[in-house]
mmCIF file of C-alpha atoms in Angstrom:
data_model
loop_
_atom_site.group_PDB
_atom_site.id
_atom_site.type_symbol
_atom_site.label_atom_id
_atom_site.label_comp_id
_atom_site.label_asym_id
_atom_site.label_seq_id
_atom_site.Cartn_x
_atom_site.Cartn_y
_atom_site.Cartn_z
ATOM 1 C CA UNK A 255 -46.367 100.523 -98.250
ATOM 2 C CA UNK A 256 -47.732 98.930 -95.088
ATOM 3 C CA UNK A 257 -48.986 95.890 -97.005
ATOM 4 C CA UNK A 258 -45.541 95.479 -98.550
ATOM 5 C CA UNK A 259 -43.989 95.368 -95.079
ATOM 6 C CA UNK A 260 -46.578 92.816 -93.996
ATOM 7 C CA UNK A 261 -45.837 90.614 -96.983
ATOM 8 C CA UNK A 262 -42.079 90.598 -96.420
ATOM 9 C CA UNK A 263 -41.971 90.566 -92.631
ATOM 10 C CA UNK A 264 -40.396 87.099 -92.790
ATOM 11 C CA UNK A 265 -37.230 88.832 -94.006
ATOM 12 C CA UNK A 266 -37.128 90.858 -90.797
ATOM 13 C CA UNK A 267 -37.845 87.754 -88.715
ATOM 14 C CA UNK A 268 -35.031 85.766 -90.338
ATOM 15 C CA UNK A 269 -32.676 88.727 -89.974
ATOM 16 C CA UNK A 270 -33.463 89.090 -86.282
ATOM 17 C CA UNK A 271 -32.977 85.367 -85.716
ATOM 18 C CA UNK A 272 -29.621 85.517 -87.490
ATOM 19 C CA UNK A 273 -28.517 88.384 -85.241
ATOM 20 C CA UNK A 274 -29.601 86.462 -82.141
ATOM 21 C CA UNK A 275 -27.739 83.363 -83.310
ATOM 22 C CA UNK A 276 -24.601 85.404 -83.941
ATOM 23 C CA UNK A 277 -24.791 86.804 -80.403
ATOM 24 C CA UNK A 278 -24.899 83.418 -78.701
ATOM 25 C CA UNK A 279 -22.463 81.573 -80.965
ATOM 26 C CA UNK A 280 -19.204 80.670 -79.276
ATOM 27 C CA UNK A 281 -16.433 81.969 -81.516
ATOM 28 C CA UNK A 282 -13.880 79.466 -80.215
ATOM 29 C CA UNK A 283 -15.779 76.354 -81.335
ATOM 30 C CA UNK A 284 -16.208 74.983 -84.813
ATOM 31 C CA UNK A 285 -19.699 74.616 -86.290
ATOM 32 C CA UNK A 286 -21.352 71.274 -85.577
ATOM 33 C CA UNK A 287 -20.742 69.777 -89.032
ATOM 34 C CA UNK A 288 -17.060 70.713 -88.966
ATOM 35 C CA UNK A 289 -16.649 69.335 -85.429
ATOM 36 C CA UNK A 290 -17.891 65.974 -86.665
ATOM 37 C CA UNK A 291 -15.536 66.115 -89.637
ATOM 38 C CA UNK A 292 -12.622 66.990 -87.367
ATOM 39 C CA UNK A 293 -13.480 64.053 -85.093
ATOM 40 C CA UNK A 294 -13.556 61.680 -88.095
ATOM 41 C CA UNK A 295 -10.224 62.954 -89.368
ATOM 42 C CA UNK A 296 -8.733 62.505 -85.917
ATOM 43 C CA UNK A 297 -8.136 65.998 -84.648
ATOM 44 C CA UNK A 298 -8.074 66.726 -80.954
ATOM 45 C CA UNK A 299 -11.090 68.186 -79.246
ATOM 46 C CA UNK A 300 -10.755 71.837 -78.325
ATOM 47 C CA UNK A 301 -11.925 72.731 -74.822
ATOM 48 C CA UNK A 302 -15.112 74.723 -74.475
ATOM 49 C CA UNK A 303 -14.625 78.442 -74.051
ATOM 50 C CA UNK A 304 -17.021 78.630 -71.103
ATOM 51 C CA UNK A 305 -20.350 80.322 -70.675
ATOM 52 C CA UNK A 306 -21.441 83.412 -72.523
ATOM 53 C CA UNK A 307 -22.025 86.659 -70.639
ATOM 54 C CA UNK A 308 -25.517 87.112 -69.271
ATOM 55 C CA UNK A 309 -26.126 90.320 -71.202
ATOM 56 C CA UNK A 310 -25.496 88.572 -74.531
ATOM 57 C CA UNK A 311 -27.872 85.732 -73.686
ATOM 58 C CA UNK A 312 -30.576 88.148 -72.504
ATOM 59 C CA UNK A 313 -30.169 90.344 -75.579
ATOM 60 C CA UNK A 314 -30.437 87.313 -77.856
ATOM 61 C CA UNK A 315 -33.560 86.170 -75.989
ATOM 62 C CA UNK A 316 -35.134 89.622 -76.373
ATOM 63 C CA UNK A 317 -34.355 89.604 -80.098
ATOM 64 C CA UNK A 318 -35.942 86.156 -80.475
ATOM 65 C CA UNK A 319 -39.057 87.415 -78.679
ATOM 66 C CA UNK A 320 -39.198 90.428 -80.988
ATOM 67 C CA UNK A 321 -38.910 88.138 -84.009
ATOM 68 C CA UNK A 322 -41.736 86.000 -82.621
ATOM 69 C CA UNK A 323 -43.957 89.033 -82.141
ATOM 70 C CA UNK A 324 -43.256 90.268 -85.658
ATOM 71 C CA UNK A 325 -43.988 86.821 -87.092
ATOM 72 C CA UNK A 326 -47.172 86.123 -85.173
ATOM 73 C CA UNK A 327 -48.926 89.446 -84.814
ATOM 74 C CA UNK A 328 -49.791 91.605 -87.822
ATOM 75 C CA UNK A 329 -48.585 95.180 -87.842
ATOM 76 C CA UNK A 330 -50.572 97.515 -85.612
ATOM 77 C CA UNK A 331 -52.540 99.923 -87.728
ATOM 78 C CA UNK A 332 -52.651 103.526 -86.660
#
């Protein structure tokens, strides 16, 4: 069972990175590709929503560090 978790730890890493990205994504802005498309079409630029709360940025940073540790270091054997 432990070797199975070691083989598929990339799934956990990608999942953690997705959670971190969702935490720091500004919900009021379009994704980058759609912003470019909107600019080409001629839509007006929407103002930035401001900075994210500190707790969300710190939580996302901690999740990225956890994903790094899972990716780099093998599981600790008991």
